[in-house]
């Protein structure tokens, strides 16, 4: 009890002291320019420190929001990049055609064709044409890595434009494919599924083959069906081929760790994946703009073959 | 009653001397005569911290108002002395003496009293010089100024002690 009253006394005295001292320092600062300047300097220093810490704290708590904004921005930039790349490749083709036409036909025809093609290019560059791939950023809310058939759930659904069979990627690898969609969430069959495969190429030689998860270690996958004559070396980069309407081309997937000859005719490459699937947070859902057109074309071809 | 009047007159005289010294006495850069802390550290044992804080602040403020210096400088420095007086006395004096109406003096023991004096004066001078210069740099100059002023003020305190209070007691102690 005595100790408690002593403590209360101490606090009381301290408060009175601080009040009186504050009053005295206030008087000093009011009555002397040098002291005022110095005191204000110290106060500003404390203020700056406080503001800095407040800003840090605020930034820390708004990290999630910032991440989401960055992810959205990345998605937009990826769409633009895809659009740009498509425009570049198309413009090259068109220019090649223009040259061919001008070499073989008269000038009037050439100019007419040239005008049309340049209009097309301008139209595409000005953004009137849709990009080849559209990207939607999403946050992973559930993820498994310890099963043979791993599944991921993301926080975007049909209301956000997600549809079945869309691809899911990051800048470090392919994550999976959308299989079920609800209004607000989507279920993804992870790349870490022994039944899933993606088309990949060795970047150096453009040799392609299916890439399948090993089923044992989340860091490794097997790239098979590589012809025996293919030249490659350990450390070569593997990227997505883009030979599908699900994933864009040139997504870095991993590097060659080792190889083994299978059946004497082909290689099986052990690929060390770039992406750490156990710590995934943000992903991009990809949608091919011309998917339906491509699929209908393929369907027509299949029908013709059947006939 | 007589003692009380004597005590109050002493305080008033010391304050007037301090004001005059602030206004008219110039002992150079290294020496600052300060008599005000002597009043605070000579407050009776029974005066509690809250009272000593208020007395210190008011005395400092009055001196500041009547001096040519910066308003609030003495008040700020003396308030520190008012805060530390009681805890130092608690360490230096028997608890049964704390409630008495006696003044701190050489009866506490010469070393204890001198330590009490020195510590409080050191705090006062450090705060006063620090606030006056608004920095401690150059540190060597500041330290020399504090030490020189401390020595001067302790000598002044001993002289005041002899003149005003304990001439007989000091003689007894020194014998």
mmCIF file with all atom_site columns, N, CA and C in Angstrom, chain A residues 63-65 67-68 71 137-143 152-155 168-170 175 275-284:
data_model
loop_
_atom_site.group_PDB
_atom_site.id
_atom_site.type_symbol
_atom_site.label_atom_id
_atom_site.label_alt_id
_atom_site.label_comp_id
_atom_site.label_asym_id
_atom_site.label_entity_id
_atom_site.label_seq_id
_atom_site.pdbx_PDB_ins_code
_atom_site.Cartn_x
_atom_site.Cartn_y
_atom_site.Cartn_z
_atom_site.occupancy
_atom_site.B_iso_or_equiv
_atom_site.pdbx_formal_charge
_atom_site.auth_seq_id
_atom_site.auth_comp_id
_atom_site.auth_asym_id
_atom_site.auth_atom_id
_atom_site.pdbx_PDB_model_num
ATOM 1  N N  . UNK A 1 63  ? -0.022  -2.617  -46.778 1.00 0.00 ? 63  UNK A N  1
ATOM 2  C CA . UNK A 1 63  ? 0.763   -3.398  -47.739 1.00 0.00 ? 63  UNK A CA 1
ATOM 3  C C  . UNK A 1 63  ? -0.119  -4.265  -48.629 1.00 0.00 ? 63  UNK A C  1
ATOM 4  N N  . UNK A 1 64  ? -1.127  -4.859  -48.011 1.00 0.00 ? 64  UNK A N  1
ATOM 5  C CA . UNK A 1 64  ? -2.012  -5.739  -48.754 1.00 0.00 ? 64  UNK A CA 1
ATOM 6  C C  . UNK A 1 64  ? -2.688  -4.984  -49.899 1.00 0.00 ? 64  UNK A C  1
ATOM 7  N N  . UNK A 1 65  ? -3.170  -3.768  -49.569 1.00 0.00 ? 65  UNK A N  1
ATOM 8  C CA . UNK A 1 65  ? -3.841  -2.939  -50.569 1.00 0.00 ? 65  UNK A CA 1
ATOM 9  C C  . UNK A 1 65  ? -2.852  -2.544  -51.676 1.00 0.00 ? 65  UNK A C  1
ATOM 10 N N  . UNK A 1 67  ? -0.138  -4.116  -52.540 1.00 0.00 ? 67  UNK A N  1
ATOM 11 C CA . UNK A 1 67  ? 0.150   -5.300  -53.351 1.00 0.00 ? 67  UNK A CA 1
ATOM 12 C C  . UNK A 1 67  ? -0.930  -5.530  -54.390 1.00 0.00 ? 67  UNK A C  1
ATOM 13 N N  . UNK A 1 68  ? -2.171  -5.360  -53.935 1.00 0.00 ? 68  UNK A N  1
ATOM 14 C CA . UNK A 1 68  ? -3.287  -5.575  -54.845 1.00 0.00 ? 68  UNK A CA 1
ATOM 15 C C  . UNK A 1 68  ? -3.242  -4.566  -55.995 1.00 0.00 ? 68  UNK A C  1
ATOM 16 N N  . UNK A 1 71  ? -0.475  -5.499  -58.321 1.00 0.00 ? 71  UNK A N  1
ATOM 17 C CA . UNK A 1 71  ? -0.855  -6.670  -59.110 1.00 0.00 ? 71  UNK A CA 1
ATOM 18 C C  . UNK A 1 71  ? -1.795  -6.269  -60.245 1.00 0.00 ? 71  UNK A C  1
ATOM 19 N N  . UNK A 1 137 ? -5.628  -9.845  -62.276 1.00 0.00 ? 137 UNK A N  1
ATOM 20 C CA . UNK A 1 137 ? -4.859  -10.192 -61.066 1.00 0.00 ? 137 UNK A CA 1
ATOM 21 C C  . UNK A 1 137 ? -5.786  -10.812 -60.024 1.00 0.00 ? 137 UNK A C  1
ATOM 22 N N  . UNK A 1 138 ? -5.237  -11.723 -59.238 1.00 0.00 ? 138 UNK A N  1
ATOM 23 C CA . UNK A 1 138 ? -6.046  -12.380 -58.200 1.00 0.00 ? 138 UNK A CA 1
ATOM 24 C C  . UNK A 1 138 ? -5.146  -12.758 -57.032 1.00 0.00 ? 138 UNK A C  1
ATOM 25 N N  . UNK A 1 139 ? -5.777  -12.914 -55.889 1.00 0.00 ? 139 UNK A N  1
ATOM 26 C CA . UNK A 1 139 ? -5.031  -13.286 -54.696 1.00 0.00 ? 139 UNK A CA 1
ATOM 27 C C  . UNK A 1 139 ? -5.418  -14.703 -54.298 1.00 0.00 ? 139 UNK A C  1
ATOM 28 N N  . UNK A 1 140 ? -4.417  -15.475 -53.932 1.00 0.00 ? 140 UNK A N  1
ATOM 29 C CA . UNK A 1 140 ? -4.694  -16.868 -53.549 1.00 0.00 ? 140 UNK A CA 1
ATOM 30 C C  . UNK A 1 140 ? -5.200  -16.901 -52.117 1.00 0.00 ? 140 UNK A C  1
ATOM 31 N N  . UNK A 1 141 ? -6.310  -17.590 -51.913 1.00 0.00 ? 141 UNK A N  1
ATOM 32 C CA . UNK A 1 141 ? -6.825  -17.669 -50.543 1.00 0.00 ? 141 UNK A CA 1
ATOM 33 C C  . UNK A 1 141 ? -6.681  -19.082 -49.975 1.00 0.00 ? 141 UNK A C  1
ATOM 34 N N  . UNK A 1 142 ? -6.428  -20.032 -50.854 1.00 0.00 ? 142 UNK A N  1
ATOM 35 C CA . UNK A 1 142 ? -6.180  -21.395 -50.356 1.00 0.00 ? 142 UNK A CA 1
ATOM 36 C C  . UNK A 1 142 ? -5.278  -22.120 -51.350 1.00 0.00 ? 142 UNK A C  1
ATOM 37 N N  . UNK A 1 143 ? -4.334  -22.861 -50.813 1.00 0.00 ? 143 UNK A N  1
ATOM 38 C CA . UNK A 1 143 ? -3.353  -23.499 -51.696 1.00 0.00 ? 143 UNK A CA 1
ATOM 39 C C  . UNK A 1 143 ? -2.847  -24.773 -51.033 1.00 0.00 ? 143 UNK A C  1
ATOM 40 N N  . UNK A 1 152 ? -5.941  -24.943 -55.917 1.00 0.00 ? 152 UNK A N  1
ATOM 41 C CA . UNK A 1 152 ? -5.764  -23.560 -55.448 1.00 0.00 ? 152 UNK A CA 1
ATOM 42 C C  . UNK A 1 152 ? -7.109  -22.853 -55.582 1.00 0.00 ? 152 UNK A C  1
ATOM 43 N N  . UNK A 1 153 ? -7.421  -22.004 -54.616 1.00 0.00 ? 153 UNK A N  1
ATOM 44 C CA . UNK A 1 153 ? -8.633  -21.178 -54.738 1.00 0.00 ? 153 UNK A CA 1
ATOM 45 C C  . UNK A 1 153 ? -8.204  -19.719 -54.760 1.00 0.00 ? 153 UNK A C  1
ATOM 46 N N  . UNK A 1 154 ? -8.735  -18.967 -55.709 1.00 0.00 ? 154 UNK A N  1
ATOM 47 C CA . UNK A 1 154 ? -8.414  -17.536 -55.786 1.00 0.00 ? 154 UNK A CA 1
ATOM 48 C C  . UNK A 1 154 ? -9.655  -16.694 -55.491 1.00 0.00 ? 154 UNK A C  1
ATOM 49 N N  . UNK A 1 155 ? -9.411  -15.428 -55.191 1.00 0.00 ? 155 UNK A N  1
ATOM 50 C CA . UNK A 1 155 ? -10.512 -14.553 -54.733 1.00 0.00 ? 155 UNK A CA 1
ATOM 51 C C  . UNK A 1 155 ? -11.230 -13.835 -55.880 1.00 0.00 ? 155 UNK A C  1
ATOM 52 N N  . UNK A 1 168 ? -3.604  -19.726 -65.343 1.00 0.00 ? 168 UNK A N  1
ATOM 53 C CA . UNK A 1 168 ? -3.187  -18.936 -64.182 1.00 0.00 ? 168 UNK A CA 1
ATOM 54 C C  . UNK A 1 168 ? -1.664  -18.954 -64.146 1.00 0.00 ? 168 UNK A C  1
ATOM 55 N N  . UNK A 1 169 ? -1.088  -17.784 -64.120 1.00 0.00 ? 169 UNK A N  1
ATOM 56 C CA . UNK A 1 169 ? 0.376   -17.697 -64.194 1.00 0.00 ? 169 UNK A CA 1
ATOM 57 C C  . UNK A 1 169 ? 0.915   -16.681 -63.178 1.00 0.00 ? 169 UNK A C  1
ATOM 58 N N  . UNK A 1 170 ? 2.224   -16.686 -63.025 1.00 0.00 ? 170 UNK A N  1
ATOM 59 C CA . UNK A 1 170 ? 2.928   -15.565 -62.383 1.00 0.00 ? 170 UNK A CA 1
ATOM 60 C C  . UNK A 1 170 ? 4.080   -15.221 -63.318 1.00 0.00 ? 170 UNK A C  1
ATOM 61 N N  . UNK A 1 175 ? 0.935   -21.560 -63.045 1.00 0.00 ? 175 UNK A N  1
ATOM 62 C CA . UNK A 1 175 ? 0.384   -21.990 -61.764 1.00 0.00 ? 175 UNK A CA 1
ATOM 63 C C  . UNK A 1 175 ? -0.688  -23.053 -61.957 1.00 0.00 ? 175 UNK A C  1
ATOM 64 N N  . UNK A 1 275 ? 9.322   -20.995 -59.776 1.00 0.00 ? 275 UNK A N  1
ATOM 65 C CA . UNK A 1 275 ? 8.280   -20.596 -58.840 1.00 0.00 ? 275 UNK A CA 1
ATOM 66 C C  . UNK A 1 275 ? 8.297   -21.454 -57.582 1.00 0.00 ? 275 UNK A C  1
ATOM 67 N N  . UNK A 1 276 ? 8.121   -20.778 -56.442 1.00 0.00 ? 276 UNK A N  1
ATOM 68 C CA . UNK A 1 276 ? 7.976   -21.489 -55.181 1.00 0.00 ? 276 UNK A CA 1
ATOM 69 C C  . UNK A 1 276 ? 6.476   -21.607 -54.899 1.00 0.00 ? 276 UNK A C  1
ATOM 70 N N  . UNK A 1 277 ? 5.943   -22.775 -55.155 1.00 0.00 ? 277 UNK A N  1
ATOM 71 C CA . UNK A 1 277 ? 4.484   -22.944 -55.102 1.00 0.00 ? 277 UNK A CA 1
ATOM 72 C C  . UNK A 1 277 ? 3.919   -22.884 -53.685 1.00 0.00 ? 277 UNK A C  1
ATOM 73 N N  . UNK A 1 278 ? 4.793   -23.060 -52.710 1.00 0.00 ? 278 UNK A N  1
ATOM 74 C CA . UNK A 1 278 ? 4.285   -23.066 -51.331 1.00 0.00 ? 278 UNK A CA 1
ATOM 75 C C  . UNK A 1 278 ? 4.113   -21.649 -50.778 1.00 0.00 ? 278 UNK A C  1
ATOM 76 N N  . UNK A 1 279 ? 4.665   -20.661 -51.469 1.00 0.00 ? 279 UNK A N  1
ATOM 77 C CA . UNK A 1 279 ? 4.532   -19.291 -50.939 1.00 0.00 ? 279 UNK A CA 1
ATOM 78 C C  . UNK A 1 279 ? 3.855   -18.360 -51.946 1.00 0.00 ? 279 UNK A C  1
ATOM 79 N N  . UNK A 1 280 ? 2.961   -18.920 -52.712 1.00 0.00 ? 280 UNK A N  1
ATOM 80 C CA . UNK A 1 280 ? 2.253   -18.101 -53.707 1.00 0.00 ? 280 UNK A CA 1
ATOM 81 C C  . UNK A 1 280 ? 1.274   -17.161 -53.025 1.00 0.00 ? 280 UNK A C  1
ATOM 82 N N  . UNK A 1 281 ? 1.177   -15.940 -53.538 1.00 0.00 ? 281 UNK A N  1
ATOM 83 C CA . UNK A 1 281 ? 0.229   -14.991 -52.954 1.00 0.00 ? 281 UNK A CA 1
ATOM 84 C C  . UNK A 1 281 ? -0.622  -14.330 -54.052 1.00 0.00 ? 281 UNK A C  1
ATOM 85 N N  . UNK A 1 282 ? 0.046   -13.770 -55.047 1.00 0.00 ? 282 UNK A N  1
ATOM 86 C CA . UNK A 1 282 ? -0.680  -13.104 -56.130 1.00 0.00 ? 282 UNK A CA 1
ATOM 87 C C  . UNK A 1 282 ? -0.428  -13.819 -57.459 1.00 0.00 ? 282 UNK A C  1
ATOM 88 N N  . UNK A 1 283 ? -1.450  -13.959 -58.250 1.00 0.00 ? 283 UNK A N  1
ATOM 89 C CA . UNK A 1 283 ? -1.329  -14.626 -59.553 1.00 0.00 ? 283 UNK A CA 1
ATOM 90 C C  . UNK A 1 283 ? -2.089  -13.809 -60.600 1.00 0.00 ? 283 UNK A C  1
ATOM 91 N N  . UNK A 1 284 ? -1.884  -14.167 -61.848 1.00 0.00 ? 284 UNK A N  1
ATOM 92 C CA . UNK A 1 284 ? -2.630  -13.535 -62.932 1.00 0.00 ? 284 UNK A CA 1
ATOM 93 C C  . UNK A 1 284 ? -3.414  -14.607 -63.684 1.00 0.00 ? 284 UNK A C  1
#
